[in-house]
Structures are given as structure tokens and as C-alpha cells.
């Protein structure tokens, strides 16, 4: 079936050279990648409403007459507002377009149009913000339909993606399905062909759920297949990097300015025992945000280095890797530790990398901290003894295989704040051992959280000012980097760039406000974070790049804009950035939506600080169409599957893998040819699958 799945995107309808480039920016180069670019959510076009029926904050469509196109207003230096007065037989309202001056020419006075957008009500006045315009016939055609909303990139429109996906659906060869009809029936899964159609062009919610279910199964199945193939590496391998418990670790821990919590001490003890035991270590340290996992990892790495081995410390983002590098470097100096650390990330220059590779190979450095650049082919370790992976489960599993493939069998330690149930851990990792840190460092009080709407903004601003006056710092999270030029976007989402301008205006010049997002140059990001951690920035406006790991104990307020757009676990992770020191931490969850469901869902965050409870609740309350994109949480980084929501699929996929491999260990039987072929395709995601 995969015969033509590497057809380049440029052969799809509506994809010229420019558009192809946008897709490349999203990592989409061929049909396979196109079809595996899933919608982040679906939009349903409701029936037309009358102006008098509109509710504050809802997204609605009205058929109205244009009474007057107002004058373009310029606000601040960058923004323009275009007001358009419209009416129907029940009332009148104003439409506002931000930074879309061309809309003045797109409508004519006296003309009738359908506008669909978010309703804002102030007093008796209704406004429709940034609505999309349709001809009446066009809208009736769409009405009741499900429209896919895809993750986009600058320049790329949702409608372009829809067209390309539909064209890919037509071209892609779906003749074979690795899951036979018999299995599909047994597992209640639709065919691969149906699944891709249902996810990209569902006629109703039920279809999107069915499509998602099959594609999640595929993702889990091939992941588990991959794990099983490498099972011997995961299970009971002998300890090829034996260590003794170094006195250095004890001395270091005794000299820390604080006492380790019970959970931390136990984790350290278990790690040291593993390192000196008979079998290679394969351990997960699980502890909620702020429970102090970093120091536990450092203790393990210290023992490794003191025994003459090298250690590697991997983080999912450069930002976090850089922070770990700084922490370790400081501790090294302060306590005279035997670390010779180096930072290796994707943004190190080629020449710089070559030098680092050399230092790693000849043992001049003994602690390598970085992103996945650490495990690339070119890195040859002299004597790697321990690999720690922070905040990314799957990464830990994968990189173990890669390293093992290089003929080294280091100990593996995975640090995570995502609470995964034990049964799940076993499916995912085989005989992984778990150290759970259940207690928080002494003197911490739980973060105080509230869920609020726009009307709370003045109070929020005042609160922020008060905290800064006390010498504290503030994070504000926005879902977007910059104003979207996506005309299909259905929401007025906050973006860091405009937001920082607005905030400067609202709060005045006294405050030092900066922003941070993933698209900035690594050196810029580093500079901003440096200044924030040394207290030179009062308010940091950021996207979720700071979601995991970042530690600035002086920051006490975390305000999240459009919090309805995030998963609960993700919000919990984000608020974990504050309340990490002796001072009370606060989380303000701003929401543009005031409906009951949203308030109730977010409300759980105000009720509990237990990450596990939050994850389970998230799972129970997520709507079926809401399992994509920004709302996905956790550090497994599956594209579509969710190890919580799909726990049943996970165990079914696991059973099927076992059944198949029991008969055909190397997938050489003709009846498994399709599985093998597809595994090689999926291998892209799982690095060395081709080596089976
Ligand atoms: P996480 O588990 O989220 O990775 P960190 O390891 O970043 O948490 O620790 C959060 C903060 O708590 C850091 O500032 C760290 O120095 C501090 N910390 C860690 N352990 C303790 C402890 N036992 N007592 C007091 N503070 C601690
Ligand atoms: Mg951490």
C-alpha cells in the first residue's frame, strides 16, 4: 500500500513551490507525512442566528446587511481596526477587523453576507470580532459540516491544507492494509483507507473518533513492535558498567543547603544500588513538578563520573538543556565536584560540534548535557555509563536502543512528571523499575490557582504589579507566537508579540517585560532566560517553550491566556514553574470562553494539585474531537495516540505484537510482509527500525 506514499507534496493539488516550502517547514515533504498531519480540532458550522439571539463569547454565524463601512482606525503603532456596522430585522451590531484593512473593499454597503466569528458583548452592544465572511449559498453548503482545523505555520492557510489532504487521500494507494479484515473486526477498527478519510474528512463526530482510533492503534502497534524487537536490550541485560557507591555522592548530599525529601533519598538510594548491581539499570523516576528530580539525576551522574565513566543528561528542549548545564556547572564549582560538563545542542556550530565530539571521544569531558544531538551518529563516547533523560519518556526508550546499537549498554534513568500507571509502564518499558517521589520539599505551600475571565483583567494586572513590587517575577503564557494570518482561525488567540506591546501599554514603562518563543534564535532565547533567571526581567511572556523543567524560584505568578486551549496536564505542568521556592506561588488561568463546560473543566485545577488526579480527570472530560494538538499533554510525544485515553488500544496492540512475533520473530513470513514494510516506513519515527 505504501507504493506511492513518498510522492512529494508538490504533486498534490494546490501545492506550488511556495506552498511546498511552507509544508516543508512543518516537516511535511510527501504524501505519507501529509496524511499523518492530523487536524488539531474540528469546527462545526452551526445554523444561522439572529442578532437578538447572540450570546456573549459564543462563536456564531449571522446573516446581515452592511449598513456602513467605518473608517480605518490606527491604534498604537502597529494595529489597525476596521469597524463595519451591520443589521438584521432583530437588531444591529458592529463587526471589527484587526489588521485586515482590505475587508473594507471586500463588502459593499447594502449587501447581505454571512459573518461567522466570536461574539463579544459590552453592555447592550454586540460586536463580532474578526469574523469570516461567506456568501449565503456558500455558508448553507457548509452548515452542519465538520471542518478540520490543522496546525499551521506562517503563510500556510487552513484551506490550503484541507485541499492538499483531500488530494493526498485521492492519490494515496490504500490497496493493502497490514491489519486483515479478521483482526479489524476483532478489534473494532476501520480499515486504514477509511481511517485516513475519516480523520481528514469526517462527516460527523463519530467518524472522526473511529478514524482516530484506528490511527492511534497503528501508532501504538508499531511503537510496541519496535520495543519488542529490542526486548533483549531492555530485559535483564548484565551490568556492563559496574560501579561502586562513591563517597563523593554522600558528601555532596550532606553539603546541600537543604535536606532531601524522603522520596528523593529513596530514589537516590535505589539508583546507587542499581548502578552497582548485577543487571543494567532501567529506571523511571516519577515525581510531580517541583518535587526535585534534577538533584536526584545529578546524584546518579555524580556517582557515574566518580567511577570514571561518562554521563549523558538529555532534555527535550534546548532551553531546558541549557538550564541543566548551568545548574551542573554552578554545583561543580561550588562543591568541587569532579564533573567536566559540556553542552551539546542542535544549535552548536559545526566546528563547535566537531570539537565537542573529539572531547567526548577522548574523554576530556565526562558529562554531556544536551538535546537529542547527544545521540547522533557522530557522537562516539569513550565510556558512557549512565544516560539520564529528563521529561520525555519515549525519548528515553528510543535512545537506549540507539546507544545499544552503537555497542554501548549504559544504565538508563528516565525522569518524568507525567504520572503513568504501573500497568502502562510495563507495556511500554518491559521490566522498568520505578522510583516514585511522592512528597514535596519542605516549606512549599500548594500553588493558589484561580480560573477567571476577561472581567478579572484589571485585578490580575494589579496583582501582578503587587507581586513585582515584592521583588517577584511573573510568567505569562500565550498560545501563539504572533498574530495569525490564518483567515480560518476561529478564535482570537493571544500571541506573545502583540501581547507584550499591549501589556507594556497597560502597565506602564516601569516594568521590564520581554518575550520568548520557540522560533527565536537559540542565542536570543538563552539571553532572555538568563536575564529572567537573574532577575533582570520582571515579566516573561512566553509560549509553552517553558512548559517543562524551567526553574526560576523567584517567579511567583503564572498567568495563562486562552487556557481553554491547553490540556489540563499541560496547564498543571505550566503552573509548576511557580511555587518552586519559599514564596507562595499563584496561577491565574485566563479564559476567553465563559461557558459552563470550560469553567468546570478548568475548575479542577483550582481544586487539586495532584497531577495524577488531573490527568485522569482530563481524560474523562475531553471531548472526542479534542484529542489533538495543543491539548495533547504528557511527554510521550505520540502524534495521535494518547497513552492515557488509549490504554485499551495499547494493551490490544501489545497482545497483537506478541502474537505475531511468537510465530514470526523477524517478520520474514510472507503474511507479515506488509507489517514489515510499514514498520520500515514508521521506522522514521523510531530511528533504527531498519536494522531489524
Ligand atoms: P522537578 O522535579 O520539577 O524537576 P527541580 O528538580 O527543578 O524540580 O526542583 C525544583 C526546585 O526545588 C529547585 O529550585 C531545587 O533546587 C529545589 N529543591 C529540590 N529538592 C529540594 C529539597 N529537598 N528541599 C528544598 N528545595 C529543593
Ligand atoms: Mg525537572
mmCIF file of C-alpha atoms in Angstrom, residues 118-458:
data_model
loop_
_atom_site.group_PDB
_atom_site.id
_atom_site.type_symbol
_atom_site.label_atom_id
_atom_site.label_comp_id
_atom_site.label_asym_id
_atom_site.label_seq_id
_atom_site.Cartn_x
_atom_site.Cartn_y
_atom_site.Cartn_z
ATOM 1 C CA UNK A 118 -16.752 35.284 18.147
ATOM 2 C CA UNK A 119 -19.438 37.406 19.763
ATOM 3 C CA UNK A 120 -18.421 39.972 22.353
ATOM 4 C CA UNK A 121 -20.993 41.789 24.389
ATOM 5 C CA UNK A 122 -20.308 45.012 26.241
ATOM 6 C CA UNK A 123 -23.406 46.407 27.919
ATOM 7 C CA UNK A 124 -26.135 46.170 25.322
ATOM 8 C CA UNK A 125 -23.737 46.307 22.410
ATOM 9 C CA UNK A 126 -22.703 43.304 20.429
ATOM 10 C CA UNK A 127 -19.516 43.045 18.459
ATOM 11 C CA UNK A 128 -18.427 40.305 16.144
ATOM 12 C CA UNK A 129 -14.673 40.036 16.251
ATOM 13 C CA UNK A 130 -12.585 39.157 13.225
ATOM 14 C CA UNK A 131 -15.359 37.110 11.623
ATOM 15 C CA UNK A 132 -15.018 35.179 8.437
ATOM 16 C CA UNK A 133 -17.262 36.302 5.593
ATOM 17 C CA UNK A 134 -19.298 33.944 3.421
ATOM 18 C CA UNK A 135 -21.799 34.223 0.632
ATOM 19 C CA UNK A 136 -25.168 32.880 1.805
ATOM 20 C CA UNK A 137 -25.071 29.864 -0.524
ATOM 21 C CA UNK A 138 -21.530 29.085 0.451
ATOM 22 C CA UNK A 139 -22.498 29.010 4.100
ATOM 23 C CA UNK A 140 -25.593 26.860 3.721
ATOM 24 C CA UNK A 141 -23.406 24.403 1.880
ATOM 25 C CA UNK A 142 -21.007 24.257 4.852
ATOM 26 C CA UNK A 143 -23.674 24.323 7.509
ATOM 27 C CA UNK A 144 -23.692 21.253 9.729
ATOM 28 C CA UNK A 145 -20.380 20.058 8.261
ATOM 29 C CA UNK A 146 -17.253 19.193 10.105
ATOM 30 C CA UNK A 147 -14.250 21.220 9.128
ATOM 31 C CA UNK A 148 -10.723 20.167 10.006
ATOM 32 C CA UNK A 149 -8.524 22.739 11.686
ATOM 33 C CA UNK A 150 -4.872 21.905 11.118
ATOM 34 C CA UNK A 151 -1.739 23.026 12.863
ATOM 35 C CA UNK A 152 -0.363 25.723 10.579
ATOM 36 C CA UNK A 153 2.756 27.710 10.010
ATOM 37 C CA UNK A 154 3.226 31.268 8.903
ATOM 38 C CA UNK A 155 1.971 31.723 5.364
ATOM 39 C CA UNK A 156 0.013 28.497 5.272
ATOM 40 C CA UNK A 157 -3.767 28.655 5.266
ATOM 41 C CA UNK A 158 -6.049 26.060 6.720
ATOM 42 C CA UNK A 159 -7.989 25.866 3.465
ATOM 43 C CA UNK A 160 -4.767 25.050 1.622
ATOM 44 C CA UNK A 161 -4.069 22.168 3.975
ATOM 45 C CA UNK A 162 -7.614 20.861 3.564
ATOM 46 C CA UNK A 163 -7.220 20.876 -0.197
ATOM 47 C CA UNK A 164 -3.834 19.154 -0.032
ATOM 48 C CA UNK A 165 -5.112 16.496 2.374
ATOM 49 C CA UNK A 166 -8.058 15.747 0.142
ATOM 50 C CA UNK A 167 -5.805 15.464 -2.834
ATOM 51 C CA UNK A 168 -3.477 13.149 -0.874
ATOM 52 C CA UNK A 169 -6.466 10.991 0.076
ATOM 53 C CA UNK A 170 -7.279 10.605 -3.608
ATOM 54 C CA UNK A 171 -3.758 9.805 -4.755
ATOM 55 C CA UNK A 172 -2.535 7.580 -1.928
ATOM 56 C CA UNK A 173 -2.509 3.894 -2.640
ATOM 57 C CA UNK A 174 -4.576 2.159 0.017
ATOM 58 C CA UNK A 175 -4.933 -1.218 -1.660
ATOM 59 C CA UNK A 176 -3.332 -3.214 1.138
ATOM 60 C CA UNK A 177 -3.897 -2.988 4.841
ATOM 61 C CA UNK A 178 -1.497 -4.718 7.214
ATOM 62 C CA UNK A 179 -4.418 -5.434 9.519
ATOM 63 C CA UNK A 180 -6.555 -8.150 7.981
ATOM 64 C CA UNK A 181 -10.303 -7.802 7.995
ATOM 65 C CA UNK A 182 -10.445 -10.520 10.598
ATOM 66 C CA UNK A 183 -8.295 -8.546 13.014
ATOM 67 C CA UNK A 184 -10.065 -5.324 12.253
ATOM 68 C CA UNK A 185 -13.386 -6.873 13.111
ATOM 69 C CA UNK A 186 -11.996 -8.399 16.236
ATOM 70 C CA UNK A 187 -10.576 -5.102 17.402
ATOM 71 C CA UNK A 188 -13.433 -2.936 16.094
ATOM 72 C CA UNK A 189 -11.137 -0.955 13.874
ATOM 73 C CA UNK A 190 -11.901 0.525 10.489
ATOM 74 C CA UNK A 191 -9.602 -0.026 7.523
ATOM 75 C CA UNK A 192 -6.589 2.161 7.002
ATOM 76 C CA UNK A 193 -8.204 3.759 3.999
ATOM 77 C CA UNK A 194 -11.368 4.604 5.897
ATOM 78 C CA UNK A 195 -9.382 5.825 8.865
ATOM 79 C CA UNK A 196 -7.436 8.422 6.907
ATOM 80 C CA UNK A 197 -10.578 9.594 5.180
ATOM 81 C CA UNK A 198 -12.470 9.812 8.471
ATOM 82 C CA UNK A 199 -9.781 11.809 10.201
ATOM 83 C CA UNK A 200 -9.316 14.287 7.357
ATOM 84 C CA UNK A 201 -12.829 14.472 6.022
ATOM 85 C CA UNK A 202 -15.291 13.227 8.616
ATOM 86 C CA UNK A 203 -18.974 13.613 8.007
ATOM 87 C CA UNK A 204 -19.670 13.657 11.716
ATOM 88 C CA UNK A 205 -18.030 13.361 15.093
ATOM 89 C CA UNK A 206 -18.477 9.622 15.218
ATOM 90 C CA UNK A 207 -16.383 9.181 12.119
ATOM 91 C CA UNK A 208 -13.559 11.333 13.408
ATOM 92 C CA UNK A 209 -13.456 9.193 16.530
ATOM 93 C CA UNK A 210 -13.366 5.964 14.533
ATOM 94 C CA UNK A 211 -10.609 7.277 12.313
ATOM 95 C CA UNK A 212 -8.593 8.442 15.246
ATOM 96 C CA UNK A 213 -8.985 5.097 16.962
ATOM 97 C CA UNK A 214 -7.538 3.146 14.056
ATOM 98 C CA UNK A 215 -4.644 5.544 13.521
ATOM 99 C CA UNK A 216 -3.823 5.535 17.221
ATOM 100 C CA UNK A 217 -3.777 1.781 17.117
ATOM 101 C CA UNK A 218 -1.276 1.866 14.262
ATOM 102 C CA UNK A 219 0.969 4.243 16.090
ATOM 103 C CA UNK A 220 0.946 2.209 19.271
ATOM 104 C CA UNK A 221 1.266 -1.079 17.432
ATOM 105 C CA UNK A 222 4.411 -0.081 15.587
ATOM 106 C CA UNK A 223 5.884 1.502 18.651
ATOM 107 C CA UNK A 224 5.362 -1.636 20.698
ATOM 108 C CA UNK A 225 6.566 -3.814 17.853
ATOM 109 C CA UNK A 226 9.727 -1.788 17.886
ATOM 110 C CA UNK A 227 10.094 -2.171 21.639
ATOM 111 C CA UNK A 228 9.524 -5.911 21.444
ATOM 112 C CA UNK A 229 12.133 -6.302 18.771
ATOM 113 C CA UNK A 230 14.597 -4.739 21.125
ATOM 114 C CA UNK A 231 13.357 -6.550 24.156
ATOM 115 C CA UNK A 232 16.600 -8.348 24.839
ATOM 116 C CA UNK A 233 18.242 -4.966 25.239
ATOM 117 C CA UNK A 234 15.666 -3.903 27.769
ATOM 118 C CA UNK A 235 15.397 -7.002 29.836
ATOM 119 C CA UNK A 236 17.866 -8.331 32.323
ATOM 120 C CA UNK A 237 20.975 -7.360 30.390
ATOM 121 C CA UNK A 238 24.038 -7.693 32.606
ATOM 122 C CA UNK A 239 25.564 -4.622 34.157
ATOM 123 C CA UNK A 240 28.346 -3.769 31.762
ATOM 124 C CA UNK A 241 29.147 -0.532 33.592
ATOM 125 C CA UNK A 242 29.529 -1.721 37.177
ATOM 126 C CA UNK A 243 30.086 0.960 39.782
ATOM 127 C CA UNK A 244 30.685 1.262 43.475
ATOM 128 C CA UNK A 245 28.804 3.696 45.691
ATOM 129 C CA UNK A 246 31.049 6.711 45.758
ATOM 130 C CA UNK A 247 31.629 8.673 48.972
ATOM 131 C CA UNK A 248 31.533 11.748 46.749
ATOM 132 C CA UNK A 249 27.747 11.452 46.450
ATOM 133 C CA UNK A 250 27.215 11.237 50.165
ATOM 134 C CA UNK A 251 29.442 14.230 50.780
ATOM 135 C CA UNK A 252 27.628 16.260 48.111
ATOM 136 C CA UNK A 253 24.190 15.479 49.515
ATOM 137 C CA UNK A 254 25.260 16.292 53.047
ATOM 138 C CA UNK A 255 26.505 19.689 51.973
ATOM 139 C CA UNK A 256 23.386 20.748 50.101
ATOM 140 C CA UNK A 257 21.609 23.730 51.666
ATOM 141 C CA UNK A 258 18.500 21.604 52.136
ATOM 142 C CA UNK A 259 17.678 18.111 53.251
ATOM 143 C CA UNK A 260 16.478 15.681 50.603
ATOM 144 C CA UNK A 261 12.867 14.626 50.951
ATOM 145 C CA UNK A 262 12.095 11.015 51.787
ATOM 146 C CA UNK A 263 11.169 10.305 48.196
ATOM 147 C CA UNK A 264 14.346 11.885 46.862
ATOM 148 C CA UNK A 265 16.565 9.948 49.300
ATOM 149 C CA UNK A 266 14.876 6.709 48.408
ATOM 150 C CA UNK A 267 15.257 7.373 44.680
ATOM 151 C CA UNK A 268 18.953 8.151 45.093
ATOM 152 C CA UNK A 269 19.448 5.012 47.150
ATOM 153 C CA UNK A 270 17.672 2.862 44.550
ATOM 154 C CA UNK A 271 19.711 4.369 41.748
ATOM 155 C CA UNK A 272 23.020 3.783 43.518
ATOM 156 C CA UNK A 273 22.019 0.203 44.224
ATOM 157 C CA UNK A 274 21.121 -0.361 40.592
ATOM 158 C CA UNK A 275 24.381 1.112 39.354
ATOM 159 C CA UNK A 276 26.356 -1.312 41.472
ATOM 160 C CA UNK A 277 24.015 -4.262 40.898
ATOM 161 C CA UNK A 278 24.199 -7.236 38.555
ATOM 162 C CA UNK A 279 21.801 -6.010 35.873
ATOM 163 C CA UNK A 280 21.889 -2.828 33.860
ATOM 164 C CA UNK A 281 19.646 -0.130 35.327
ATOM 165 C CA UNK A 282 16.425 0.785 33.583
ATOM 166 C CA UNK A 283 14.636 3.089 35.972
ATOM 167 C CA UNK A 284 11.937 5.734 35.856
ATOM 168 C CA UNK A 285 11.883 8.454 38.481
ATOM 169 C CA UNK A 286 8.375 9.786 38.693
ATOM 170 C CA UNK A 287 7.614 12.891 40.691
ATOM 171 C CA UNK A 288 5.249 15.784 40.251
ATOM 172 C CA UNK A 289 6.538 19.139 39.017
ATOM 173 C CA UNK A 290 8.739 20.745 41.632
ATOM 174 C CA UNK A 291 9.383 17.555 43.575
ATOM 175 C CA UNK A 292 13.124 17.956 42.959
ATOM 176 C CA UNK A 293 14.041 15.376 40.344
ATOM 177 C CA UNK A 294 17.052 17.256 38.984
ATOM 178 C CA UNK A 295 19.136 16.779 42.087
ATOM 179 C CA UNK A 296 18.358 13.064 42.064
ATOM 180 C CA UNK A 297 19.593 12.836 38.482
ATOM 181 C CA UNK A 298 22.715 14.776 39.363
ATOM 182 C CA UNK A 299 23.452 12.423 42.250
ATOM 183 C CA UNK A 300 23.303 9.473 39.847
ATOM 184 C CA UNK A 301 25.516 11.259 37.345
ATOM 185 C CA UNK A 302 27.961 12.181 40.071
ATOM 186 C CA UNK A 303 28.307 8.560 41.079
ATOM 187 C CA UNK A 304 28.895 7.674 37.432
ATOM 188 C CA UNK A 305 31.611 10.248 36.932
ATOM 189 C CA UNK A 306 33.260 9.421 40.262
ATOM 190 C CA UNK A 307 33.515 5.851 38.993
ATOM 191 C CA UNK A 308 35.394 7.014 35.946
ATOM 192 C CA UNK A 309 32.532 6.766 33.421
ATOM 193 C CA UNK A 310 30.927 9.420 31.302
ATOM 194 C CA UNK A 311 27.364 10.504 31.894
ATOM 195 C CA UNK A 312 24.826 11.988 29.472
ATOM 196 C CA UNK A 313 21.921 14.189 30.509
ATOM 197 C CA UNK A 314 19.268 14.717 27.850
ATOM 198 C CA UNK A 315 16.438 17.220 27.815
ATOM 199 C CA UNK A 316 13.630 17.674 25.282
ATOM 200 C CA UNK A 317 14.369 21.350 24.616
ATOM 201 C CA UNK A 318 17.492 23.454 24.261
ATOM 202 C CA UNK A 319 16.131 25.813 26.830
ATOM 203 C CA UNK A 320 15.970 23.090 29.454
ATOM 204 C CA UNK A 321 19.302 21.555 28.444
ATOM 205 C CA UNK A 322 20.958 24.933 28.839
ATOM 206 C CA UNK A 323 19.432 25.359 32.271
ATOM 207 C CA UNK A 324 20.671 21.948 33.382
ATOM 208 C CA UNK A 325 24.123 22.775 32.074
ATOM 209 C CA UNK A 326 24.191 25.928 34.158
ATOM 210 C CA UNK A 327 22.928 24.182 37.283
ATOM 211 C CA UNK A 328 25.553 21.481 36.987
ATOM 212 C CA UNK A 329 28.346 23.948 36.218
ATOM 213 C CA UNK A 330 27.474 26.013 39.274
ATOM 214 C CA UNK A 331 27.308 22.977 41.554
ATOM 215 C CA UNK A 332 30.622 21.742 40.155
ATOM 216 C CA UNK A 333 32.345 24.928 41.197
ATOM 217 C CA UNK A 334 30.553 25.350 44.497
ATOM 218 C CA UNK A 335 31.134 21.804 45.733
ATOM 219 C CA UNK A 336 34.320 20.974 43.862
ATOM 220 C CA UNK A 337 32.614 18.110 42.013
ATOM 221 C CA UNK A 338 34.554 16.011 39.513
ATOM 222 C CA UNK A 339 32.259 16.963 36.596
ATOM 223 C CA UNK A 340 33.763 18.214 33.343
ATOM 224 C CA UNK A 341 30.492 19.234 31.691
ATOM 225 C CA UNK A 342 29.816 20.243 28.111
ATOM 226 C CA UNK A 343 26.628 21.482 26.429
ATOM 227 C CA UNK A 344 25.758 19.856 23.105
ATOM 228 C CA UNK A 345 22.635 21.036 21.299
ATOM 229 C CA UNK A 346 21.483 21.356 17.722
ATOM 230 C CA UNK A 347 22.468 24.992 17.616
ATOM 231 C CA UNK A 348 26.150 24.498 18.343
ATOM 232 C CA UNK A 349 28.108 25.385 15.181
ATOM 233 C CA UNK A 350 29.569 22.596 13.084
ATOM 234 C CA UNK A 351 33.092 23.493 14.152
ATOM 235 C CA UNK A 352 31.989 23.654 17.775
ATOM 236 C CA UNK A 353 30.349 20.256 17.464
ATOM 237 C CA UNK A 354 33.440 18.687 15.958
ATOM 238 C CA UNK A 355 35.463 19.915 18.883
ATOM 239 C CA UNK A 356 32.912 18.568 21.368
ATOM 240 C CA UNK A 357 32.779 15.183 19.607
ATOM 241 C CA UNK A 358 36.524 14.986 19.949
ATOM 242 C CA UNK A 359 36.413 15.835 23.630
ATOM 243 C CA UNK A 360 33.740 13.196 24.168
ATOM 244 C CA UNK A 361 35.669 10.564 22.283
ATOM 245 C CA UNK A 362 38.939 11.122 24.067
ATOM 246 C CA UNK A 363 37.309 11.558 27.465
ATOM 247 C CA UNK A 364 38.249 15.187 28.072
ATOM 248 C CA UNK A 365 34.644 15.805 29.117
ATOM 249 C CA UNK A 366 32.739 13.432 31.359
ATOM 250 C CA UNK A 367 29.244 14.900 31.468
ATOM 251 C CA UNK A 368 27.469 15.646 28.223
ATOM 252 C CA UNK A 369 24.307 17.676 28.578
ATOM 253 C CA UNK A 370 22.054 18.426 25.666
ATOM 254 C CA UNK A 371 19.162 17.622 23.383
ATOM 255 C CA UNK A 372 18.850 14.643 21.073
ATOM 256 C CA UNK A 373 22.021 15.878 19.350
ATOM 257 C CA UNK A 374 23.639 13.737 22.041
ATOM 258 C CA UNK A 375 22.769 10.506 20.353
ATOM 259 C CA UNK A 376 23.500 11.360 16.778
ATOM 260 C CA UNK A 377 25.682 9.072 14.756
ATOM 261 C CA UNK A 378 28.734 11.210 15.018
ATOM 262 C CA UNK A 379 28.900 11.098 18.786
ATOM 263 C CA UNK A 380 31.275 8.401 19.966
ATOM 264 C CA UNK A 381 31.529 8.038 23.707
ATOM 265 C CA UNK A 382 34.687 6.912 25.388
ATOM 266 C CA UNK A 383 32.965 5.073 28.206
ATOM 267 C CA UNK A 384 29.355 6.027 28.658
ATOM 268 C CA UNK A 385 27.997 4.705 31.952
ATOM 269 C CA UNK A 386 24.652 6.448 32.500
ATOM 270 C CA UNK A 387 22.112 8.255 30.361
ATOM 271 C CA UNK A 388 19.518 10.410 32.072
ATOM 272 C CA UNK A 389 16.526 11.578 30.066
ATOM 273 C CA UNK A 390 14.526 14.421 31.525
ATOM 274 C CA UNK A 391 10.817 14.852 30.800
ATOM 275 C CA UNK A 392 10.451 12.702 27.749
ATOM 276 C CA UNK A 393 9.574 9.085 28.256
ATOM 277 C CA UNK A 394 9.691 7.895 24.742
ATOM 278 C CA UNK A 395 12.941 9.602 24.104
ATOM 279 C CA UNK A 396 14.435 7.518 26.870
ATOM 280 C CA UNK A 397 13.348 4.286 25.307
ATOM 281 C CA UNK A 398 14.453 5.186 21.825
ATOM 282 C CA UNK A 399 17.795 6.469 22.752
ATOM 283 C CA UNK A 400 18.608 3.420 24.690
ATOM 284 C CA UNK A 401 18.227 1.395 21.510
ATOM 285 C CA UNK A 402 20.360 3.763 19.527
ATOM 286 C CA UNK A 403 23.108 3.653 22.075
ATOM 287 C CA UNK A 404 22.861 -0.085 22.384
ATOM 288 C CA UNK A 405 23.146 -0.233 18.603
ATOM 289 C CA UNK A 406 26.480 1.515 18.965
ATOM 290 C CA UNK A 407 27.711 -1.264 21.159
ATOM 291 C CA UNK A 408 27.381 0.519 24.457
ATOM 292 C CA UNK A 409 24.988 -0.566 27.161
ATOM 293 C CA UNK A 410 24.756 2.280 29.618
ATOM 294 C CA UNK A 411 22.377 2.496 32.550
ATOM 295 C CA UNK A 412 19.192 4.372 31.784
ATOM 296 C CA UNK A 413 17.338 6.764 34.030
ATOM 297 C CA UNK A 414 14.164 8.482 32.871
ATOM 298 C CA UNK A 415 12.833 11.451 34.842
ATOM 299 C CA UNK A 416 9.188 12.358 34.413
ATOM 300 C CA UNK A 417 6.412 14.381 35.926
ATOM 301 C CA UNK A 418 3.803 12.529 33.892
ATOM 302 C CA UNK A 419 2.168 10.031 36.163
ATOM 303 C CA UNK A 420 1.786 6.822 34.248
ATOM 304 C CA UNK A 421 0.067 3.880 35.848
ATOM 305 C CA UNK A 422 2.285 0.901 36.517
ATOM 306 C CA UNK A 423 0.408 -1.402 34.176
ATOM 307 C CA UNK A 424 1.056 1.015 31.368
ATOM 308 C CA UNK A 425 4.713 1.340 32.267
ATOM 309 C CA UNK A 426 5.087 -2.397 31.937
ATOM 310 C CA UNK A 427 3.623 -2.457 28.457
ATOM 311 C CA UNK A 428 5.779 0.452 27.449
ATOM 312 C CA UNK A 429 9.055 -0.451 29.040
ATOM 313 C CA UNK A 430 9.116 -4.102 29.921
ATOM 314 C CA UNK A 431 10.710 -4.545 33.300
ATOM 315 C CA UNK A 432 11.275 -0.906 34.069
ATOM 316 C CA UNK A 433 11.721 -0.098 37.752
ATOM 317 C CA UNK A 434 10.002 2.930 39.176
ATOM 318 C CA UNK A 435 11.035 5.319 41.944
ATOM 319 C CA UNK A 436 8.115 7.485 42.896
ATOM 320 C CA UNK A 437 8.755 10.769 44.693
ATOM 321 C CA UNK A 438 5.500 11.489 46.424
ATOM 322 C CA UNK A 439 6.497 14.263 48.799
ATOM 323 C CA UNK A 440 7.352 17.876 48.101
ATOM 324 C CA UNK A 441 10.361 19.732 49.566
ATOM 325 C CA UNK A 442 9.696 21.183 52.973
ATOM 326 C CA UNK A 443 8.141 24.608 53.300
ATOM 327 C CA UNK A 444 6.334 24.569 49.990
ATOM 328 C CA UNK A 445 2.724 25.558 50.076
ATOM 329 C CA UNK A 446 0.483 24.434 47.242
ATOM 330 C CA UNK A 447 0.094 26.898 44.397
ATOM 331 C CA UNK A 448 -3.040 29.009 44.691
ATOM 332 C CA UNK A 449 -4.964 28.836 41.454
ATOM 333 C CA UNK A 450 -7.979 30.593 40.004
ATOM 334 C CA UNK A 451 -9.902 30.367 36.761
ATOM 335 C CA UNK A 452 -11.079 33.761 35.537
ATOM 336 C CA UNK A 453 -12.480 35.611 32.556
ATOM 337 C CA UNK A 454 -11.724 38.902 30.889
ATOM 338 C CA UNK A 455 -13.521 40.910 33.589
ATOM 339 C CA UNK A 456 -10.810 39.927 36.049
ATOM 340 C CA UNK A 457 -8.069 41.507 33.954
ATOM 341 C CA UNK A 458 -7.723 44.766 35.905
#
